[in-house]
Amino acid sequence: MAGILDKRLVFVTGKGGVGKTTVAAALGIAAARAGRRTIVCEVAQQERMSHVFRSEGVGYSETRLRAGLYAISIDPHRSMEEYLRQQVKPEALYTLLFDNRLFQYFAAATPGMRELVTIGKVWELAQFERRDPEALPYDLVIVDAPSSGHGLAFLRTPRTFRDAARVGPISRQAGKIDSFVSDPELTGVVAVALPEEMPVNETVDFERDLRAEMDLGLDAVVVNALYPARFDDEEAERIERAAAANGASPAVDAALRAAILEHHRARDQRVELERLRGELQRDPLTLPFLFQPELDLDSFDILSADLEAIL
Amino acid sequence: MIPPAARPPGSRTTPADSRHPEIARLLERREIVICAGAGGVGKTTTAAALALGMAERGMKVAVLTIDPARRLANSLGLPELGNEERRVEIDSDGPGELWAMMLDAKRTFDDLIEKHAPDERTREAVLSNRIYQELSNAVAGSQEYMAMEKLYELQQEERYDLLVLDTPPTRNALDFLDAPERLSRFVDSRSLQFFLRPGRLGLKVFGRGTGMLFSVLKGVTGVDLLHDLSEFFASFGEMAEGFRERAARVNELLADPATIFLLVTSPRRDAVDEAIFFHQRLSERGLPFGGAVVNRMSALAVQEDPVDEAELEALLGVQLGRKVAGNLEDYQAIAARDRENVERLARELSDAPPPILVPHLEGDVHDLAGLAEMNQYLFATEAVPTSSG
């Protein structure tokens, strides 16, 4: 596990609603604290990082969130513009192409083009030699990737284009990106799950498909929102006996039921955590469920400190 | 007006004020129910539970999902599901039937091309085109469109009383609504055809620049890719008419009063935000909205009275008593957050019945018994006594 912060590019994947953005942000904070100049990328224009860091819209520019930590929301249109500007010289030809309405139709209609230029931008951010010679390189690029089903297709896009185009500039460029994202020395994949049956199943499926289709393994599995096991079995039994006695005031009765619920939930979650451990033959990292109305910046600092401790 | 937090499964009664206009009555007059919402909010399970509930009430129901993860199969307790409907045995003496299927988007797309290709040559050209083979799933909105395409096909066949569609987990639920339009725009983009066949009308319309444009593009993409793309677009162009008609009919189906949209959400802020946004889009388009289902509500009513710590400590001892009190405080914070978010949802959806609240059930729903437990909340006005959790 050591070494995830030593990669150049890390994709954070997982099924919808498991906390991918949370983990990507926490990883980013941890990496920045470890001295890595880090950027976290959003790919679906959700501006979730702005929510997290209470900043103005992040947008398509490398926005500084705090020391050593940046964010960008990748806009496929802008990424394509940037790519073409570099590819097509002189400038007049570029303008002819990009400003043409037909070209815009063509680009929008070409299947997979959005994904290709998006992952192309991610790749560019991870290069030590940036497209813009003024731009400083990053030590680590973290991608808040699309949810697992789509995530694999996303990772595969450069390879698909490399093969579909066979020869020519797109094939070459796609091949370069593919070599980077399928090199385990340079690129890492982190799967985020919840300790529940379906997310665990999907994580197991994702690991299998990632290996089969990309010949890549998972560099880390993060199980998010694990309830604390506050009560042991003996305590739970005492609580259940007290609840069964039925004599308690409503508030105390609610407290007893909340404790029973907590015990059951923590127990069920650990069954799933164990199952995941068994299926993947590895120890998932765990992040605690935070009993807070909404996650705020402090919560992310707590989570990233947890990650730092286990990374 | 605002429903209180859902009661835990252990409680004996359903409080009268959490009742909502009966969902069964809403659905029995429909032919199509579309469950929409953000990823990870229990959409698939809700779709399956609604389908089961209506099958138990005597309808012949099919539930469809396009999600390649085995969520629907999981929640019906089936090992797997394929592109064909499969009957699910339910415990009911009535005439109702429950069927389920998982759509294979690629196969549905292939079938559609079989249907619309004007001739053998076009059909073969598309099906064997490498761009199509490798990337047709990436055509903007094609997964979503295929779900509705299949829905349309099943509706035309009239083999079911009710179809329940679990929409694909897009990061943005709106992609789903826009899919028919986007796909028909894609195949119908005449300018694309002109562009890809310079020498026809295209040159006249776009002038001398086009030939130049074409050669610049060739330099960027490479000859082979441009050829495959050009063939791909050209073949699709041949089918434009068929696709356009079909997409128009799918759109009509969505707006039909026999169709209803249900929003599925969790009480988390981001999911509620997305539900509110989606609801706005539905109203803008005049699409029929039936209400919201909020899954995973904190299973604890918000307590007004402070807990009597002395009483707890007398019951459990000082140490355990304090721990239990601290735990309650944490659970109360979550319950309060859930209630606040649901109240906001109810305010925003004031044209609809109050949201239906389903508590965070113990364990995952992975069989018909689990769905039935969920239905005690979804179909709550039937006043089924809740189970003893």
XYZ file of C-alpha atoms in Angstrom:
700
model
C 0.000 0.000 0.000
C 2.872 2.332 0.701
C 3.396 4.345 -2.370
C 0.011 5.567 -3.447
C 1.184 9.105 -2.806
C 4.295 8.319 -4.837
C 2.304 7.685 -8.016
C 1.836 10.434 -10.508
C -1.814 9.769 -11.281
C -4.485 8.188 -9.083
C -8.031 7.356 -10.163
C -10.584 7.194 -7.364
C -13.497 4.989 -8.485
C -16.560 3.416 -6.927
C -20.312 3.108 -7.279
C -22.463 6.217 -6.999
C -23.008 7.579 -3.507
C -20.120 5.799 -1.774
C -18.089 8.935 -1.188
C -15.622 9.080 -4.079
C -15.358 12.860 -3.869
C -14.820 12.649 -0.119
C -12.001 10.145 -0.519
C -10.442 12.042 -3.433
C -10.456 15.255 -1.364
C -9.096 13.513 1.729
C -6.332 11.877 -0.324
C -5.523 15.267 -1.815
C -5.208 16.861 1.622
C -3.055 13.999 2.844
C -0.790 14.220 -0.205
C -0.388 17.970 0.114
C 0.494 17.599 3.783
C 3.075 15.014 2.792
C 4.688 17.691 0.663
C 3.371 16.625 -2.747
C 2.153 19.367 -5.032
C -1.259 17.850 -5.716
C -4.254 18.556 -7.919
C -7.683 16.941 -7.593
C -9.662 16.697 -10.850
C -13.381 16.492 -11.252
C -14.528 15.126 -14.559
C -18.272 15.612 -14.699
C -18.557 19.321 -14.008
C -20.182 18.786 -10.670
C -18.204 21.380 -8.791
C -18.216 19.174 -5.745
C -14.735 20.221 -4.749
C -15.949 23.788 -4.513
C -18.579 22.560 -2.065
C -15.963 20.745 -0.060
C -13.578 23.641 0.189
C -16.237 26.322 0.339
C -14.470 28.118 -2.426
C -15.917 29.925 -5.382
C -16.473 27.702 -8.399
C -13.309 25.798 -9.205
C -13.944 25.763 -12.952
C -11.545 24.945 -15.724
C -8.491 26.462 -14.215
C -6.007 25.120 -11.770
C -7.368 26.675 -8.599
C -5.368 26.764 -5.402
C -7.330 25.465 -2.422
C -4.603 25.597 0.175
C -0.842 25.165 0.354
C 0.197 22.535 -2.163
C -3.368 21.576 -3.036
C -5.160 22.526 -6.244
C -8.384 21.541 -7.975
C -9.734 21.661 -11.493
C -13.067 20.770 -13.031
C -12.289 19.374 -16.464
C -14.422 20.668 -19.277
C -14.124 18.435 -22.380
C -14.743 21.339 -24.743
C -11.916 23.383 -23.284
C -9.637 20.354 -23.168
C -10.170 19.734 -26.851
C -9.520 23.361 -27.661
C -6.282 23.219 -25.738
C -5.196 19.995 -27.399
C -5.956 21.210 -30.897
C -4.238 24.516 -30.360
C -1.090 22.569 -29.736
C -1.608 20.071 -32.560
C -2.738 22.336 -35.337
C -0.252 24.919 -36.499
C -0.340 27.626 -37.653
C -2.882 29.403 -35.515
C -4.949 30.349 -38.561
C -5.587 26.698 -39.402
C -6.489 25.988 -35.816
C -9.022 28.809 -35.856
C -10.451 27.552 -39.125
C -10.985 24.166 -37.556
C -12.129 25.017 -34.098
C -14.435 27.859 -34.977
C -16.158 25.834 -37.641
C -19.667 24.824 -36.720
C -19.270 21.556 -38.599
C -16.209 20.670 -36.645
C -18.074 21.320 -33.422
C -20.820 18.939 -34.540
C -18.261 16.393 -35.514
C -16.471 16.603 -32.188
C -19.698 16.426 -30.195
C -20.984 13.441 -32.177
C -17.850 11.326 -32.169
C -18.420 8.582 -29.637
C -16.000 8.614 -26.746
C -14.438 11.939 -27.729
C -15.469 13.671 -24.510
C -13.914 10.901 -22.471
C -10.758 10.881 -24.571
C -10.086 14.591 -24.277
C -10.949 14.497 -20.575
C -8.512 11.722 -19.801
C -6.061 13.447 -22.142
C -6.195 16.537 -19.932
C -5.715 14.436 -16.818
C -2.665 12.898 -18.453
C -1.339 16.313 -19.407
C -1.627 17.514 -15.807
C 0.460 14.539 -14.723
C 3.339 15.322 -17.092
C 6.428 16.977 -15.736
C 6.654 18.939 -18.948
C 3.418 20.793 -19.173
C 1.742 21.938 -22.358
C 1.978 25.473 -21.077
C 5.714 25.941 -20.461
C 4.904 28.417 -17.676
C 2.774 25.904 -15.768
C 4.384 24.197 -12.793
C 4.290 20.410 -12.746
C 2.373 18.424 -10.132
C 3.758 15.580 -8.127
C 0.368 13.902 -7.950
C -2.895 14.127 -9.892
C -5.984 12.651 -8.227
C -9.059 12.017 -10.366
C -12.549 11.825 -8.919
C -13.574 9.325 -11.623
C -17.017 8.382 -12.948
C -18.818 5.608 -11.017
C -17.506 2.075 -11.359
C -19.387 0.793 -14.429
C -18.520 3.925 -16.363
C -15.167 4.203 -14.630
C -13.652 1.238 -16.398
C -14.884 2.426 -19.794
C -13.323 5.786 -18.947
C -9.941 4.231 -18.155
C -10.120 2.133 -21.299
C -10.916 5.021 -23.632
C -7.327 5.773 -24.724
C -6.705 2.104 -25.521
C -9.939 1.894 -27.484
C -8.990 4.907 -29.546
C -5.452 3.695 -30.026
C -6.811 0.460 -31.482
C -9.703 1.948 -33.399
C -7.583 4.610 -35.061
C -4.702 2.203 -35.792
C -2.341 4.833 -37.210
C -2.156 8.599 -37.242
C -1.828 11.316 -34.621
C -4.871 10.318 -32.542
C -3.745 6.724 -32.374
C -0.251 7.844 -31.319
C -1.528 10.276 -28.713
C -4.059 7.776 -27.364
C -1.317 5.155 -27.222
C 0.884 7.477 -25.160
C -1.924 8.165 -22.709
C -2.759 4.482 -22.487
C 0.857 3.539 -21.714
C 0.811 6.043 -18.877
C -2.511 5.026 -17.321
C -1.790 1.309 -17.609
C 1.657 1.588 -16.028
C 1.244 0.606 -12.375
C 4.424 2.503 -11.494
C 2.889 5.764 -12.633
C -0.838 5.276 -12.213
C -2.835 3.973 -9.287
C -6.466 2.950 -8.967
C -8.307 3.319 -5.683
C -11.739 1.752 -5.240
C -14.121 3.270 -2.724
C -16.911 1.153 -1.240
C -19.373 1.190 1.590
C -19.473 -1.789 3.948
C -22.765 -2.970 2.437
C -23.676 -5.886 0.267
C -24.133 -4.254 -3.137
C -21.187 -1.859 -3.010
C -19.019 -4.791 -1.897
C -20.257 -6.884 -4.840
C -19.536 -4.069 -7.242
C -16.048 -3.558 -5.867
C -15.292 -7.249 -6.317
C -16.644 -7.106 -9.894
C -14.686 -3.958 -10.615
C -11.429 -5.478 -9.436
C -11.993 -8.522 -11.640
C -12.875 -6.444 -14.719
C -9.988 -4.044 -14.168
C -7.597 -6.961 -14.158
C -9.212 -8.648 -17.147
C -9.526 -5.560 -19.329
C -6.605 -3.373 -18.291
C -4.316 -5.845 -16.561
C -4.283 -3.491 -13.580
C -4.784 -4.197 -9.909
C -6.307 -2.000 -7.232
C -3.720 -0.024 -5.310
C -6.061 0.534 -2.412
C -9.597 -0.258 -1.389
C -11.145 2.311 0.910
C -14.244 1.322 2.837
C -15.996 4.523 3.719
C -18.460 5.403 6.487
C -17.749 2.494 8.804
C -19.812 2.757 11.973
C -17.857 2.553 15.199
C -18.367 -0.708 17.074
C -19.335 1.074 20.261
C -20.848 -1.835 22.122
C -19.518 -5.324 22.546
C -21.855 -8.322 22.580
C -22.102 -8.413 26.343
C -23.032 -4.719 26.507
C -25.486 -5.138 23.645
C -27.182 -7.924 25.548
C -27.578 -5.737 28.623
C -29.018 -2.969 26.468
C -31.445 -5.342 24.793
C -32.595 -6.685 28.139
C -33.197 -3.149 29.391
C -35.150 -2.303 26.223
C -37.233 -5.472 26.507
C -38.238 -4.585 30.060
C -40.401 -1.837 28.577
C -40.392 0.383 31.637
C -38.197 3.172 30.353
C -39.234 6.740 29.632
C -39.617 7.571 25.895
C -36.270 9.345 25.684
C -34.421 6.528 27.411
C -36.257 4.003 25.270
C -35.071 5.907 22.179
C -31.514 5.853 23.528
C -31.710 2.099 24.031
C -33.074 1.535 20.554
C -30.412 3.769 19.002
C -27.764 1.717 20.786
C -29.270 -1.555 19.512
C -29.433 -0.124 16.017
C -25.822 0.961 16.267
C -24.771 -2.488 17.415
C -26.622 -4.225 14.580
C -25.389 -1.828 11.943
C -21.777 -2.019 13.094
C -22.044 -5.815 13.154
C -23.642 -6.069 9.671
C -21.044 -3.722 8.256
C -18.224 -5.804 9.666
C -19.678 -8.919 8.056
C -19.510 -7.150 4.687
C -16.055 -5.764 5.417
C -14.861 -9.286 6.157
C -16.453 -10.586 2.985
C -14.659 -7.902 0.975
C -11.397 -8.744 2.694
C -11.889 -12.412 1.831
C -12.884 -11.821 -1.781
C -10.021 -9.429 -2.512
C -7.475 -11.158 -0.314
C -6.313 -7.838 1.093
C -7.021 -5.474 3.952
C -9.246 -2.603 2.920
C -8.510 0.768 4.473
C -11.417 2.070 6.477
C -12.750 5.543 7.121
C -15.180 6.169 9.955
C -18.781 7.267 9.547
C -18.871 10.846 10.756
C -21.903 11.742 12.837
C -22.224 15.203 11.419
C -25.113 16.835 9.655
C -22.935 17.735 6.669
C -19.295 17.070 6.054
C -17.297 20.264 6.386
C -13.685 21.142 5.935
C -12.885 19.890 9.428
C -14.407 16.527 8.555
C -12.104 16.249 5.575
C -9.132 17.048 7.744
C -10.197 14.291 10.133
C -10.618 11.812 7.293
C -7.353 12.751 5.664
C -5.544 12.386 8.985
C -7.066 8.902 9.190
C -5.846 8.156 5.694
C -2.381 9.496 6.462
C -2.167 7.201 9.436
C -2.849 4.127 7.316
C -1.246 5.085 4.038
C -47.855 19.260 6.590
C -44.352 17.929 6.995
C -44.021 14.239 7.639
C -42.001 13.350 10.722
C -38.989 11.107 10.484
C -39.864 7.540 9.601
C -40.470 5.151 12.434
C -38.056 2.337 13.045
C -39.141 -1.138 11.955
C -39.654 -2.037 15.588
C -42.504 0.386 16.154
C -45.994 -1.023 16.166
C -47.969 1.545 14.288
C -47.591 3.881 11.393
C -48.353 7.368 12.584
C -51.316 8.816 10.740
C -49.510 12.003 9.770
C -46.856 10.153 7.815
C -49.518 8.906 5.430
C -49.514 9.945 1.842
C -51.959 9.584 -0.993
C -51.902 5.959 -1.714
C -49.104 5.021 -4.075
C -51.005 1.948 -5.208
C -53.843 4.096 -6.444
C -51.412 6.342 -8.234
C -49.725 3.453 -10.001
C -52.691 1.273 -10.882
C -53.891 3.854 -13.373
C -50.507 3.947 -15.131
C -48.718 1.889 -17.705
C -45.203 3.169 -17.060
C -43.376 4.212 -13.903
C -39.917 5.738 -14.281
C -37.749 5.815 -11.177
C -35.116 8.534 -11.422
C -32.509 9.912 -9.056
C -28.813 10.142 -8.194
C -26.621 7.060 -7.918
C -26.551 5.089 -4.678
C -29.942 6.106 -3.315
C -31.678 2.737 -3.677
C -33.350 3.375 -7.021
C -33.124 -0.205 -8.208
C -34.459 -1.604 -4.968
C -37.298 0.908 -4.959
C -38.224 -0.006 -8.543
C -38.225 -3.696 -7.650
C -40.287 -3.102 -4.508
C -42.886 -1.031 -6.359
C -43.126 -3.702 -9.063
C -43.586 -6.402 -6.447
C -46.195 -4.345 -4.614
C -48.244 -3.825 -7.762
C -47.902 -7.475 -8.796
C -49.272 -8.434 -5.406
C -52.183 -6.143 -6.134
C -53.060 -8.136 -9.227
C -51.171 -6.403 -12.023
C -48.868 -8.046 -14.503
C -45.706 -6.028 -13.928
C -42.261 -5.995 -15.516
C -39.322 -4.200 -13.921
C -36.426 -3.205 -16.185
C -32.952 -2.030 -15.389
C -29.999 -1.139 -17.563
C -27.504 -1.208 -14.748
C -24.840 -3.774 -15.541
C -24.083 -4.261 -11.876
C -26.280 -7.011 -10.569
C -28.358 -4.742 -8.404
C -31.775 -5.784 -9.612
C -30.901 -9.474 -9.652
C -29.431 -8.933 -6.183
C -32.524 -7.336 -4.800
C -34.843 -9.944 -6.301
C -32.679 -12.717 -4.935
C -31.902 -13.979 -8.457
C -28.451 -15.149 -9.505
C -28.573 -13.115 -12.700
C -30.791 -11.457 -15.258
C -30.455 -11.155 -18.993
C -31.928 -9.241 -21.878
C -35.075 -11.394 -21.769
C -37.732 -10.908 -19.130
C -37.711 -13.525 -16.474
C -40.619 -14.403 -14.233
C -40.097 -13.994 -10.510
C -42.173 -16.298 -8.316
C -44.111 -14.288 -5.802
C -46.100 -15.357 -2.838
C -49.545 -14.251 -3.948
C -52.795 -16.004 -4.831
C -53.918 -13.171 -7.065
C -53.658 -12.913 -10.838
C -50.610 -10.622 -10.612
C -47.239 -11.530 -12.081
C -43.764 -10.114 -11.547
C -41.198 -10.150 -14.350
C -37.713 -8.673 -14.427
C -35.058 -8.023 -17.006
C -31.683 -6.383 -17.356
C -31.262 -4.511 -20.601
C -28.220 -5.125 -22.691
C -27.665 -1.698 -24.244
C -25.403 -2.963 -27.015
C -27.856 -5.658 -28.081
C -30.748 -3.241 -28.005
C -28.712 -0.882 -30.156
C -27.929 -3.721 -32.596
C -31.612 -4.641 -32.793
C -32.502 -1.046 -33.456
C -30.062 -0.889 -36.338
C -31.456 -4.118 -37.763
C -34.833 -2.449 -37.643
C -33.920 0.886 -39.187
C -31.285 -0.019 -41.739
C -32.771 0.610 -45.187
C -30.843 -2.275 -46.690
C -28.481 -5.115 -45.958
C -25.457 -3.076 -46.980
C -26.097 -0.248 -44.514
C -26.811 -2.688 -41.737
C -23.578 -4.561 -42.281
C -21.650 -1.328 -42.673
C -22.782 -0.102 -39.259
C -22.541 -3.371 -37.381
C -19.054 -4.111 -38.668
C -17.760 -0.552 -38.294
C -15.030 -0.470 -35.678
C -16.153 2.823 -34.245
C -19.598 1.373 -33.720
C -18.293 -1.865 -32.252
C -15.902 -0.219 -29.839
C -17.629 2.976 -28.981
C -21.356 2.850 -29.596
C -21.909 2.745 -25.840
C -20.136 6.062 -25.681
C -22.489 7.789 -28.123
C -23.857 10.528 -25.933
C -26.828 9.194 -24.006
C -27.012 5.905 -25.882
C -27.352 3.789 -22.731
C -30.154 5.959 -21.496
C -31.770 6.048 -24.873
C -31.652 2.275 -25.193
C -33.454 1.933 -21.871
C -36.298 4.021 -23.204
C -36.196 2.303 -26.549
C -36.762 -1.046 -24.856
C -39.451 0.492 -22.721
C -41.208 1.710 -25.843
C -40.938 -1.686 -27.484
C -42.415 -3.470 -24.460
C -45.163 -0.901 -24.166
C -46.101 -1.433 -27.825
C -46.296 -5.177 -27.305
C -48.876 -4.656 -24.562
C -47.904 -7.789 -22.696
C -47.799 -6.067 -19.325
C -50.169 -3.910 -17.336
C -47.329 -1.918 -15.825
C -43.684 -1.336 -16.691
C -41.326 -0.073 -14.002
C -38.059 1.402 -15.288
C -35.008 1.803 -13.135
C -33.022 4.543 -14.878
C -29.296 4.076 -15.382
C -27.025 5.557 -12.748
C -25.869 8.628 -14.570
C -23.869 11.108 -12.659
C -26.365 13.625 -13.798
C -29.959 12.413 -13.805
C -30.829 14.906 -16.494
C -28.825 13.043 -19.108
C -31.623 10.558 -19.067
C -34.328 13.005 -20.065
C -32.252 14.500 -22.821
C -31.214 11.178 -24.300
C -33.842 10.746 -27.051
C -33.303 14.250 -28.259
C -29.546 13.975 -28.171
C -29.501 10.701 -30.049
C -31.879 11.880 -32.703
C -29.873 15.064 -33.067
C -26.837 12.890 -33.471
C -28.241 10.793 -36.314
C -30.117 13.693 -37.760
C -27.293 16.129 -37.908
C -27.603 16.925 -41.595
C -24.683 19.226 -41.521
C -22.619 16.275 -40.419
C -23.622 14.341 -43.479
C -22.802 17.225 -45.750
C -19.517 17.635 -44.066
C -18.614 14.003 -44.395
C -19.583 13.864 -48.001
C -17.958 16.898 -49.449
C -19.064 17.294 -53.019
C -22.734 17.134 -52.226
C -24.818 19.992 -50.994
C -22.327 20.574 -48.199
C -19.837 22.416 -50.295
C -22.441 24.802 -51.552
C -23.707 25.592 -48.105
C -20.407 25.917 -46.359
C -18.297 27.248 -49.097
C -14.729 26.765 -50.032
C -13.476 26.404 -46.497
C -14.871 22.910 -46.175
C -12.316 21.125 -48.314
C -9.556 22.796 -46.368
C -11.262 21.923 -43.099
C -11.441 18.327 -44.163
C -7.751 18.145 -44.820
C -6.867 19.816 -41.509
C -9.055 17.325 -39.735
C -7.392 14.473 -41.562
C -4.096 15.730 -40.235
C -5.417 15.682 -36.667
C -7.220 12.346 -36.644
C -5.318 10.279 -39.154
C -6.772 8.896 -42.368
C -8.050 5.590 -41.008
C -9.924 7.072 -38.101
C -11.456 9.730 -40.270
C -12.541 7.089 -42.755
C -14.156 4.927 -40.068
C -15.847 7.914 -38.506
C -17.038 9.158 -41.823
C -18.477 5.747 -42.674
C -20.046 5.532 -39.235
C -21.775 8.871 -39.585
C -22.780 8.258 -43.163
C -24.399 4.921 -42.315
C -26.233 6.466 -39.422
C -27.378 9.215 -41.711
C -29.181 6.644 -43.824
C -31.220 5.695 -40.805
C -31.940 9.213 -39.658
C -35.584 9.190 -40.615
C -36.364 5.985 -38.721
C -34.495 7.158 -35.654
C -36.102 10.550 -35.645
C -39.592 9.113 -35.768
C -38.780 6.622 -33.093
C -37.262 9.245 -30.792
C -40.318 11.447 -31.281
C -42.587 8.582 -30.234
C -40.416 7.784 -27.228
C -40.730 11.428 -26.232
C -44.498 11.281 -26.594
C -44.547 8.198 -24.431
C -42.659 10.034 -21.683
C -45.198 12.842 -21.672
C -48.216 10.526 -21.829
C -50.540 10.730 -18.819
C -50.203 6.945 -18.506
C -46.547 7.531 -17.611
C -45.395 8.766 -14.244
C -42.006 9.791 -12.887
C -41.021 9.054 -9.325
C -37.949 10.623 -7.797
C -35.899 8.406 -5.560
C -33.462 10.024 -3.167
C -31.674 9.616 0.112
C -31.981 12.281 2.811
C -28.445 13.484 2.136
C -28.061 17.024 0.990
C -26.476 16.327 -2.383
C -29.085 13.707 -3.304
C -31.909 16.040 -2.253
C -30.361 18.863 -4.300
C -30.318 16.632 -7.333
C -33.921 15.528 -6.763
C -35.070 19.142 -6.557
C -33.218 20.012 -9.740
C -34.662 17.024 -11.552
C -38.144 17.948 -10.442
C -37.683 21.426 -11.921
C -36.695 19.917 -15.220
C -39.721 17.626 -15.193
C -42.067 20.556 -14.641
C -40.362 22.638 -17.316
C -41.047 19.881 -19.776
C -44.533 19.248 -18.500
C -43.708 15.628 -17.725
C -45.965 13.797 -15.281
C -44.497 13.806 -11.772
C -45.845 11.435 -9.116
C -43.802 12.273 -6.049
C -40.594 11.419 -4.216
C -39.443 8.407 -2.260
C -36.789 9.076 0.388
C -34.850 5.949 1.255
C -32.570 5.376 4.212
C -34.251 7.820 6.494
C -32.761 7.806 9.909
C -34.808 5.151 11.668
C -35.208 7.246 14.750
C -37.740 9.912 15.502
C -36.194 13.170 16.607
C -36.653 13.322 20.379
C -37.824 16.547 21.922
C -37.205 15.490 25.527
C -33.663 15.302 26.817
C -32.633 11.863 27.935
C -32.600 11.307 31.697
C -29.027 10.180 32.241
C -29.693 9.071 35.785
C -32.378 6.712 34.513
C -30.018 5.305 31.882
C -27.226 4.877 34.388
C -29.562 3.135 36.792
C -30.479 0.681 34.033
C -27.038 0.067 32.564
C -24.456 1.292 35.018
C -22.564 4.554 34.771
C -20.102 3.660 32.050
C -22.454 1.940 29.621
C -25.226 4.438 30.394
C -23.005 7.312 29.322
C -21.944 5.534 26.196
C -25.585 4.894 25.270
C -26.447 8.553 25.901
C -23.547 9.703 23.735
C -24.610 7.344 20.984
C -28.142 8.720 21.096
C -26.812 12.220 20.663
C -24.992 11.179 17.473
C -28.047 9.423 16.085
C -30.214 12.413 16.908
C -27.914 14.686 14.947
C -28.333 12.501 11.877
C -32.084 12.214 12.403
C -32.367 16.002 12.634
C -30.348 16.447 9.458
C -32.536 13.932 7.624
C -35.686 15.672 8.726
C -34.386 19.055 7.723
C -33.436 17.861 4.248
C -36.769 16.121 3.753
C -38.635 19.230 4.850
C -36.729 21.199 2.251
C -37.608 18.582 -0.371
C -41.282 18.699 0.600
C -41.308 22.500 0.343
C -39.738 22.426 -3.109
C -42.082 19.718 -4.342
C -45.169 21.431 -3.022
C -47.194 20.479 -6.115
C -46.802 16.790 -5.299
C -47.900 14.560 -2.437
C -45.485 14.632 0.533
C -42.412 12.436 0.083
C -42.786 8.785 1.027
C -40.255 7.960 3.723
C -38.551 4.588 3.957
C -36.341 4.104 6.996
C -32.811 2.824 6.826
C -33.653 -0.856 7.054
C -31.381 -3.270 8.796
C -29.267 -5.213 6.362
C -29.370 -4.930 2.596
C -32.533 -5.756 0.719
C -31.660 -8.853 -1.266
C -34.790 -10.930 -1.536
C -38.548 -10.694 -1.833
C -38.915 -10.627 1.949
C -36.688 -7.548 2.062
C -38.721 -5.885 -0.667
C -41.915 -6.743 1.201
C -40.499 -5.080 4.306
C -39.759 -1.990 2.249
C -43.292 -2.061 0.871
C -44.717 -1.640 4.345
C -43.442 1.895 4.015
C -43.905 2.477 0.296
C -47.515 1.298 0.450
C -48.027 2.561 3.974
C -51.623 3.765 3.787
C -52.647 0.154 3.542
C -51.969 0.321 7.275
C -50.064 -2.938 7.324
C -48.729 -3.379 10.836
C -44.967 -3.026 10.676
C -42.857 -6.044 11.424
C -40.911 -6.518 14.590
C -37.592 -5.699 12.866
